[in-house]
C-alpha cells in the first residue's frame, strides 16, 4: 500500500496587488522586491477569507480527482490563519463542500504545514483507518501582516491549494519531518487571544515578525540536508527525481538549495513571481498549476519540501 495524489485544486486570493501598488504605501520598489525575492505580484483576498478559499480549492481537487465529497474519510487543513479557534478551518470546509462522512481537523506548522499534513494523511492511509483523504494548505496572511512594515508586507500573499490522496497498490511515498522550537523567535505571529481577565492585560493583535536573514540561512542549510537525508534513507538517487517542489518563500532560497543539492535549476519549478509567499498554500498551489499544465507524468518521482515558522521543516518523496 502506498499514498498517491489523485487530484489537485487551488484558489488564490481574488485581487492581484503588484509591487508598484505596494510602493504607493511603503518605501519600496519593484526593483528591490523582484531582485531580493523574485516576487512581482501577489494575490490577496477581498472577502472570501481563509475557509472559503480552502473550500473552493477542495471542490476543485475533488472534481480533478473524479470523486464526490461524500467519499472523503478525512479532511486535514494546514493553516496558521484560521478564522476561528473553533470550529477548525477543516470543519468549515467539511460543511461547505458537503463531505458528510469525513472527520476534519487543522494542523499548525506555518509554511511547512502542507508537508506535515500530507505525511499525517499518509499515516492514516497506511494504518488502514481511512481510504480517501483531502489535504489542504490555506493561508490568509494579509490579515496578520503589518502593512506599515516594508520588511514583511512585500513578501506574502493569500491562497489555498488542495490534494486528494488515496491508498493505492503501486508507487512510493516517504516523508521526513523536523522541528526546533528553540529557534521559534526568529519567525513569529502573536496569537490574537492574548489578554488576561485577572491582571487586566488587554488582548493584542499579532503581526508577522521575522528575522529574514536568520530564516534565509536556516532554509538554505536545512532544506538540502533534509532532502539528502530523505533520499539516502530510501536509497534513492537525485537523478531519479524529476522535480523538487519547494515552499515558495524566495527565489534566491530556491536557487541556493538547487546549487547545494548540485541539481539543475530547471528541476525546481517556481511561481513565486505571481503569488508571493502563500505559506502553507504555496506547495499545493504550485502542484496544482503543474498538474493542470500537464507537466507531471504518471510514475514521475517528485520531492516536496517545506520550511518555516516553528522552526519546522519537512520533505516528501512520492510517485506521481
Ligand atoms: O515562509 C517563511 C519563511 N520566510 C522566508 O523564507 C524569508 C527568508 N528571508 C528572506 O527572504 C530575505 O531575508 C528577505 C527578502 C526578507 C530580505 O532580504 P535581505 O537580502 O536579507 O535584505 P535585508 O533584510 O538584509 O535588508 C537589506 C536592506 C536594508 O536596508 P539597509 O539596512 O541595508 O539600509 C533594509 O532596510 O534592504 C532594506 N529593505 C527594503 N528596502 C526596500 C528591507 N525591506 C525592504 C523593502 N524595500 N521592502
Tab-separated table of C-alpha atoms and ligand atoms in Angstrom:
chain	number	residue	atom	x	y	z
A	1	UNK	CA	0.000	0.000	0.000
A	2	UNK	CA	1.189	3.491	-0.782
A	3	UNK	CA	-0.219	7.016	-0.826
A	4	UNK	CA	-0.934	8.563	-4.232
A	5	UNK	CA	-2.195	12.043	-5.082
A	6	UNK	CA	-5.225	11.526	-7.326
A	7	UNK	CA	-6.402	15.129	-7.773
A	8	UNK	CA	-5.406	18.730	-7.107
A	9	UNK	CA	-7.109	22.117	-6.878
A	10	UNK	CA	-6.273	25.668	-5.890
A	11	UNK	CA	-7.829	29.057	-5.208
A	12	UNK	CA	-5.592	32.117	-4.919
A	13	UNK	CA	-6.886	35.391	-3.474
A	14	UNK	CA	-9.075	37.198	-5.992
A	15	UNK	CA	-7.247	40.566	-6.200
A	16	UNK	CA	-3.786	40.999	-7.776
A	17	UNK	CA	-1.555	43.503	-5.967
A	18	UNK	CA	1.652	44.425	-7.790
A	19	UNK	CA	4.974	45.594	-6.386
A	20	UNK	CA	4.179	49.037	-7.813
A	21	UNK	CA	0.929	49.064	-5.811
A	22	UNK	CA	2.896	48.404	-2.611
A	23	UNK	CA	5.411	51.131	-3.471
A	24	UNK	CA	2.449	53.521	-3.013
A	25	UNK	CA	2.040	52.569	0.659
A	26	UNK	CA	5.579	51.790	1.936
A	27	UNK	CA	9.057	52.907	0.911
A	28	UNK	CA	9.972	50.131	-1.519
A	29	UNK	CA	10.291	49.469	-5.244
A	30	UNK	CA	9.581	46.784	-7.804
A	31	UNK	CA	13.338	46.577	-8.364
A	32	UNK	CA	14.088	45.859	-4.659
A	33	UNK	CA	11.315	43.291	-4.221
A	34	UNK	CA	11.920	41.463	-7.513
A	35	UNK	CA	15.709	41.324	-7.168
A	36	UNK	CA	15.681	40.220	-3.476
A	37	UNK	CA	12.781	37.768	-3.651
A	38	UNK	CA	11.643	37.079	-7.241
A	39	UNK	CA	8.144	38.363	-6.383
A	40	UNK	CA	6.390	40.605	-8.946
A	41	UNK	CA	2.836	40.436	-7.601
A	42	UNK	CA	0.716	38.606	-5.042
A	43	UNK	CA	-2.995	37.705	-4.784
A	44	UNK	CA	-4.948	38.999	-1.789
A	45	UNK	CA	-8.471	38.053	-0.837
A	46	UNK	CA	-11.167	40.708	-0.659
A	47	UNK	CA	-13.823	38.747	1.182
A	48	UNK	CA	-13.588	35.010	0.625
A	49	UNK	CA	-11.367	34.543	3.681
A	50	UNK	CA	-9.345	31.513	4.643
A	51	UNK	CA	-12.123	28.937	4.837
A	52	UNK	CA	-13.848	29.812	1.565
A	53	UNK	CA	-10.563	29.824	-0.373
A	54	UNK	CA	-9.842	26.431	1.227
A	55	UNK	CA	-13.312	25.110	0.321
A	56	UNK	CA	-13.012	26.282	-3.275
A	57	UNK	CA	-9.590	24.624	-3.641
A	58	UNK	CA	-11.096	21.492	-2.073
A	59	UNK	CA	-14.017	21.387	-4.542
A	60	UNK	CA	-11.629	21.744	-7.456
A	61	UNK	CA	-9.400	18.963	-6.091
A	62	UNK	CA	-12.381	16.596	-5.708
A	63	UNK	CA	-13.531	17.378	-9.273
A	64	UNK	CA	-10.000	16.829	-10.568
A	65	UNK	CA	-9.811	13.502	-8.709
A	66	UNK	CA	-13.220	12.464	-10.039
A	67	UNK	CA	-14.644	11.832	-6.563
A	68	UNK	CA	-17.704	13.103	-4.696
A	69	UNK	CA	-17.071	14.918	-1.373
A	70	UNK	CA	-19.129	12.194	0.350
A	71	UNK	CA	-16.312	9.751	-0.454
A	72	UNK	CA	-13.837	11.644	1.761
A	73	UNK	CA	-12.967	9.979	5.071
A	74	UNK	CA	-10.879	12.831	6.487
A	75	UNK	CA	-10.085	16.493	5.814
A	76	UNK	CA	-6.785	17.916	7.060
A	77	UNK	CA	-6.161	21.635	6.695
A	78	UNK	CA	-2.724	23.101	7.240
A	79	UNK	CA	-3.227	26.728	8.223
A	80	UNK	CA	-1.785	29.374	10.539
A	81	UNK	CA	-4.542	31.863	9.817
A	82	UNK	CA	-7.851	30.215	10.750
A	83	UNK	CA	-10.911	32.414	11.141
A	84	UNK	CA	-11.849	30.825	14.466
A	85	UNK	CA	-10.096	28.970	17.295
A	86	UNK	CA	-13.012	26.627	16.719
A	87	UNK	CA	-14.556	25.409	14.541
A	88	UNK	CA	-11.413	24.499	12.640
A	89	UNK	CA	-10.972	25.546	9.021
A	90	UNK	CA	-11.203	21.847	8.139
A	91	UNK	CA	-14.673	21.639	9.748
A	92	UNK	CA	-15.772	24.777	7.878
A	93	UNK	CA	-14.619	23.167	4.620
A	94	UNK	CA	-16.376	19.923	5.510
A	95	UNK	CA	-19.679	21.806	5.868
A	96	UNK	CA	-19.157	23.965	2.764
A	97	UNK	CA	-18.387	21.070	0.399
A	98	UNK	CA	-20.804	18.558	1.935
A	99	UNK	CA	-18.189	15.988	2.943
A	100	UNK	CA	-20.670	14.459	5.371
A	101	UNK	CA	-18.676	11.286	6.018
A	102	UNK	CA	-15.365	12.966	6.803
A	103	UNK	CA	-13.698	13.721	10.120
A	104	UNK	CA	-11.856	17.050	9.999
A	105	UNK	CA	-9.122	18.920	11.839
A	106	UNK	CA	-6.396	21.540	11.316
A	107	UNK	CA	-2.624	21.249	11.505
A	108	UNK	CA	-0.444	24.191	12.537
A	109	UNK	CA	3.118	24.177	11.201
A	110	UNK	CA	3.309	27.524	9.365
A	111	UNK	CA	4.875	27.239	5.911
A	112	UNK	CA	5.739	23.548	6.479
A	113	UNK	CA	2.100	22.777	7.267
A	114	UNK	CA	1.114	21.192	3.973
A	115	UNK	CA	4.054	18.759	4.082
A	116	UNK	CA	3.214	17.820	7.691
A	117	UNK	CA	-0.453	17.348	6.746
A	118	UNK	CA	0.423	15.147	3.776
A	119	UNK	CA	2.633	12.943	5.965
A	120	UNK	CA	-0.156	12.775	8.580
A	121	UNK	CA	-2.594	11.694	5.860
A	122	UNK	CA	-0.158	9.007	4.763
A	123	UNK	CA	-0.076	7.587	8.289
A	124	UNK	CA	-3.877	7.276	8.378
A	125	UNK	CA	-3.877	5.569	4.969
A	126	UNK	CA	-1.013	3.245	5.917
A	127	UNK	CA	-2.785	2.211	9.134
A	128	UNK	CA	-5.831	1.215	7.093
A	129	UNK	CA	-8.076	3.533	9.093
A	130	UNK	CA	-9.032	5.648	6.067
A	131	UNK	CA	-9.031	5.277	2.300
A	132	UNK	CA	-9.538	8.781	0.862
A	133	UNK	CA	-8.241	11.993	2.429
A	134	UNK	CA	-8.364	15.649	1.418
A	135	UNK	CA	-5.220	17.583	2.351
A	136	UNK	CA	-5.432	21.377	2.157
A	137	UNK	CA	-2.905	24.173	2.659
A	138	UNK	CA	-4.642	27.527	3.173
A	139	UNK	CA	-3.449	30.873	4.452
A	140	UNK	CA	-4.746	34.413	4.528
A	141	UNK	CA	-1.585	36.130	5.665
A	142	UNK	CA	-2.786	39.582	4.633
A	143	UNK	CA	-4.760	39.773	7.886
A	144	UNK	CA	-1.664	39.237	10.055
A	145	UNK	CA	0.785	41.324	8.036
A	146	UNK	CA	1.725	44.763	9.330
A	147	UNK	CA	1.098	46.828	6.189
A	148	UNK	CA	3.424	49.529	7.512
A	149	UNK	CA	6.396	47.135	7.804
A	150	UNK	CA	8.143	47.025	4.427
A	151	UNK	CA	10.403	44.189	5.596
A	152	UNK	CA	7.478	41.767	5.661
A	153	UNK	CA	4.463	43.231	3.868
A	154	UNK	CA	6.010	42.850	0.412
A	155	UNK	CA	6.572	39.123	0.861
A	156	UNK	CA	3.224	37.469	1.454
A	157	UNK	CA	0.034	36.569	-0.419
A	158	UNK	CA	-3.284	34.789	0.224
A	159	UNK	CA	-4.437	31.487	-1.237
A	160	UNK	CA	-5.304	27.821	-0.820
A	161	UNK	CA	-4.301	24.587	-2.521
A	162	UNK	CA	-5.556	21.048	-2.025
A	163	UNK	CA	-4.858	17.426	-2.930
A	164	UNK	CA	-6.969	14.296	-2.688
A	165	UNK	CA	-4.843	11.337	-1.600
A	166	UNK	CA	-5.776	7.691	-1.686
A	167	UNK	CA	-4.244	4.356	-0.727
A	168	UNK	CA	-3.101	2.514	-3.850
A	169	UNK	CA	-1.087	-0.611	-4.536
A	170	UNK	CA	1.833	0.785	-6.580
A	171	UNK	CA	4.280	3.683	-6.204
A	172	UNK	CA	6.158	5.015	-3.203
A	173	UNK	CA	5.679	7.685	-0.533
A	174	UNK	CA	8.188	8.587	2.157
A	175	UNK	CA	8.213	11.584	4.467
A	176	UNK	CA	10.533	13.249	6.924
A	177	UNK	CA	9.656	15.975	9.470
A	178	UNK	CA	11.595	18.106	11.930
A	179	UNK	CA	11.217	20.983	14.379
A	180	UNK	CA	13.427	23.217	16.521
A	181	UNK	CA	11.250	25.155	18.937
A	182	UNK	CA	14.277	26.866	20.496
A	183	UNK	CA	14.564	28.907	17.288
A	184	UNK	CA	10.889	29.883	17.268
A	185	UNK	CA	11.519	33.594	17.958
A	186	UNK	CA	13.063	34.228	14.511
A	187	UNK	CA	9.646	33.936	12.845
A	188	UNK	CA	6.557	34.650	14.912
A	189	UNK	CA	2.989	35.851	14.783
A	190	UNK	CA	1.442	36.506	18.192
A	191	UNK	CA	-1.938	34.850	18.611
A	192	UNK	CA	-4.856	37.248	18.798
A	193	UNK	CA	-6.016	35.552	22.032
A	194	UNK	CA	-3.624	37.417	24.385
A	195	UNK	CA	-5.019	39.255	27.427
A	196	UNK	CA	-5.942	38.241	30.961
A	197	UNK	CA	-9.117	38.955	32.905
A	198	UNK	CA	-7.446	38.860	36.361
A	199	UNK	CA	-4.417	41.047	35.573
A	200	UNK	CA	-6.375	43.387	33.339
A	201	UNK	CA	-3.909	42.814	30.493
A	202	UNK	CA	-5.571	43.755	27.207
A	203	UNK	CA	-5.539	41.349	24.260
A	204	UNK	CA	-3.140	42.265	21.483
A	205	UNK	CA	-3.436	41.757	17.761
A	206	UNK	CA	-0.445	39.882	16.413
A	207	UNK	CA	1.538	40.676	13.312
A	208	UNK	CA	4.166	38.631	11.492
A	209	UNK	CA	7.636	39.408	12.767
A	210	UNK	CA	10.670	37.881	11.103
A	211	UNK	CA	14.451	37.954	11.220
A	212	UNK	CA	14.672	37.491	7.452
A	213	UNK	CA	18.358	36.734	7.271
A	214	UNK	CA	18.198	34.075	10.000
A	215	UNK	CA	15.273	32.368	8.257
A	216	UNK	CA	17.118	32.595	4.953
A	217	UNK	CA	20.252	30.930	6.410
A	218	UNK	CA	18.145	28.246	8.110
A	219	UNK	CA	16.275	27.437	4.871
A	220	UNK	CA	19.295	27.157	2.577
A	221	UNK	CA	21.029	24.819	5.057
A	222	UNK	CA	18.104	22.741	6.310
A	223	UNK	CA	16.241	22.050	3.045
A	224	UNK	CA	19.185	20.373	1.232
A	225	UNK	CA	20.095	18.469	4.421
A	226	UNK	CA	16.552	17.213	4.773
A	227	UNK	CA	16.226	16.228	1.093
A	228	UNK	CA	19.585	14.403	1.170
A	229	UNK	CA	18.562	12.571	4.354
A	230	UNK	CA	15.258	11.520	2.782
A	231	UNK	CA	16.875	10.239	-0.419
A	232	UNK	CA	19.627	8.389	1.495
A	233	UNK	CA	17.093	6.744	3.837
A	234	UNK	CA	15.192	5.398	0.822
A	235	UNK	CA	18.352	4.531	-1.114
A	236	UNK	CA	17.205	6.784	-3.964
A	237	UNK	CA	19.373	8.887	-6.255
A	238	UNK	CA	18.926	12.564	-7.144
A	239	UNK	CA	18.895	11.610	-10.827
A	240	UNK	CA	15.600	9.778	-10.249
A	241	UNK	CA	13.870	12.980	-9.082
A	242	UNK	CA	12.074	14.859	-11.860
A	243	UNK	CA	11.010	17.898	-9.813
A	244	UNK	CA	11.721	19.442	-6.433
A	245	UNK	CA	8.621	21.400	-5.485
A	246	UNK	CA	9.749	23.687	-2.676
A	247	UNK	CA	7.888	26.124	-0.468
A	248	UNK	CA	7.851	29.386	-2.426
A	249	UNK	CA	9.384	31.886	0.011
A	250	UNK	CA	12.191	33.427	-2.013
A	251	UNK	CA	13.610	32.709	-5.484
A	252	UNK	CA	17.148	33.109	-4.075
A	253	UNK	CA	16.482	30.425	-1.439
A	254	UNK	CA	15.353	28.005	-4.159
A	255	UNK	CA	18.389	28.808	-6.342
A	256	UNK	CA	20.702	28.282	-3.387
A	257	UNK	CA	19.063	24.942	-2.500
A	258	UNK	CA	19.472	23.792	-6.132
A	259	UNK	CA	23.142	24.730	-6.018
A	260	UNK	CA	23.752	22.962	-2.709
A	261	UNK	CA	21.998	19.832	-3.977
A	262	UNK	CA	24.046	20.100	-7.197
A	263	UNK	CA	20.858	19.798	-9.212
A	264	UNK	CA	19.851	21.893	-12.268
A	265	UNK	CA	17.547	24.820	-11.511
A	266	UNK	CA	15.135	23.526	-14.205
A	267	UNK	CA	14.138	20.798	-11.738
A	268	UNK	CA	12.855	23.492	-9.329
A	269	UNK	CA	9.597	24.939	-10.696
A	270	UNK	CA	8.611	28.350	-9.317
A	271	UNK	CA	5.538	30.551	-9.297
A	272	UNK	CA	6.571	32.935	-6.528
A	273	UNK	CA	6.671	35.757	-9.073
A	274	UNK	CA	2.847	35.602	-9.335
A	275	UNK	CA	1.750	34.699	-5.799
A	276	UNK	CA	4.434	35.782	-3.314
A	277	UNK	CA	4.783	33.587	-0.238
A	278	UNK	CA	1.401	31.980	0.500
A	279	UNK	CA	2.775	29.978	3.461
A	280	UNK	CA	1.011	26.597	3.825
A	281	UNK	CA	-0.649	27.061	0.426
A	282	UNK	CA	2.446	27.575	-1.701
A	283	UNK	CA	3.320	23.917	-2.395
A	284	UNK	CA	-0.212	22.722	-3.281
A	285	UNK	CA	-0.877	25.805	-5.461
A	286	UNK	CA	2.295	25.085	-7.440
A	287	UNK	CA	1.484	21.378	-7.606
A	288	UNK	CA	-1.987	22.164	-8.946
A	289	UNK	CA	-0.617	24.524	-11.596
A	290	UNK	CA	1.855	21.900	-12.765
A	291	UNK	CA	-0.799	19.200	-12.779
A	292	UNK	CA	-3.224	21.293	-14.851
A	293	UNK	CA	-0.459	22.342	-17.248
A	294	UNK	CA	0.298	18.644	-17.873
A	295	UNK	CA	3.846	18.931	-16.512
A	296	UNK	CA	3.548	15.835	-14.319
A	297	UNK	CA	3.519	12.339	-15.830
A	298	UNK	CA	2.235	9.272	-14.034
A	299	UNK	CA	5.208	7.495	-12.497
A	300	UNK	CA	7.341	10.652	-12.037
A	301	UNK	CA	9.302	10.812	-8.792
A	302	UNK	CA	8.903	14.195	-7.138
A	303	UNK	CA	10.126	15.731	-3.906
A	304	UNK	CA	8.106	18.287	-1.958
A	305	UNK	CA	9.924	20.313	0.708
A	306	UNK	CA	8.736	22.943	3.159
A	307	UNK	CA	10.309	25.072	5.888
A	308	UNK	CA	9.144	27.870	8.130
A	309	UNK	CA	7.879	29.036	11.497
A	310	UNK	CA	8.404	26.797	14.494
A	311	UNK	CA	11.040	26.458	13.215
A	312	UNK	CA	9.847	23.473	11.219
A	313	UNK	CA	10.905	21.614	8.112
A	314	UNK	CA	9.856	18.534	6.185
A	315	UNK	CA	10.060	16.750	2.853
A	316	UNK	CA	8.177	14.060	0.973
A	317	UNK	CA	9.360	11.806	-1.835
A	318	UNK	CA	6.469	10.421	-3.859
A	319	UNK	CA	5.463	8.790	-7.087
A	320	UNK	CA	3.058	10.929	-9.121
B	1	LIG	O1	7.950	31.371	4.554
B	1	LIG	C1	8.502	31.929	5.692
B	1	LIG	C2	9.918	31.917	5.570
B	1	LIG	N1	10.429	33.220	5.269
B	1	LIG	C3	11.466	33.320	4.461
B	1	LIG	O2	11.924	32.362	3.914
B	1	LIG	C4	12.140	34.654	4.309
B	1	LIG	C5	13.631	34.473	4.268
B	1	LIG	N2	14.330	35.724	4.155
B	1	LIG	C6	14.339	36.439	3.011
B	1	LIG	O3	13.750	36.044	2.042
B	1	LIG	C7	15.153	37.697	2.966
B	1	LIG	O4	15.946	37.811	4.139
B	1	LIG	C8	14.292	38.989	2.800
B	1	LIG	C9	13.683	39.026	1.413
B	1	LIG	C10	13.188	39.010	3.845
B	1	LIG	C11	15.151	40.241	2.979
B	1	LIG	O5	16.212	40.217	2.027
B	1	LIG	P1	17.692	40.568	2.507
B	1	LIG	O6	18.538	40.491	1.316
B	1	LIG	O7	18.011	39.633	3.659
B	1	LIG	O8	17.552	42.068	2.970
B	1	LIG	P2	17.866	42.707	4.406
B	1	LIG	O9	16.828	42.342	5.404
B	1	LIG	O10	19.291	42.440	4.735
B	1	LIG	O11	17.717	44.245	4.094
B	1	LIG	C12	18.647	44.919	3.217
B	1	LIG	C13	18.249	46.372	3.140
B	1	LIG	C14	18.023	47.044	4.491
B	1	LIG	O12	18.483	48.377	4.384
B	1	LIG	P3	19.907	48.795	4.998
B	1	LIG	O13	19.815	48.468	6.463
B	1	LIG	O14	20.908	47.959	4.279
B	1	LIG	O15	19.984	50.251	4.692
B	1	LIG	C15	16.538	47.031	4.643
B	1	LIG	O16	16.074	48.079	5.474
B	1	LIG	O17	17.005	46.487	2.435
B	1	LIG	C16	16.077	47.256	3.216
B	1	LIG	N3	14.741	46.754	2.954
B	1	LIG	C17	13.981	47.202	1.950
B	1	LIG	N4	14.181	48.136	1.006
B	1	LIG	C18	13.219	48.343	0.121
B	1	LIG	C19	14.070	45.788	3.632
B	1	LIG	N5	12.861	45.603	3.060
B	1	LIG	C20	12.794	46.461	2.029
B	1	LIG	C21	11.808	46.737	1.087
B	1	LIG	N6	12.059	47.663	0.128
B	1	LIG	N7	10.620	46.065	1.037
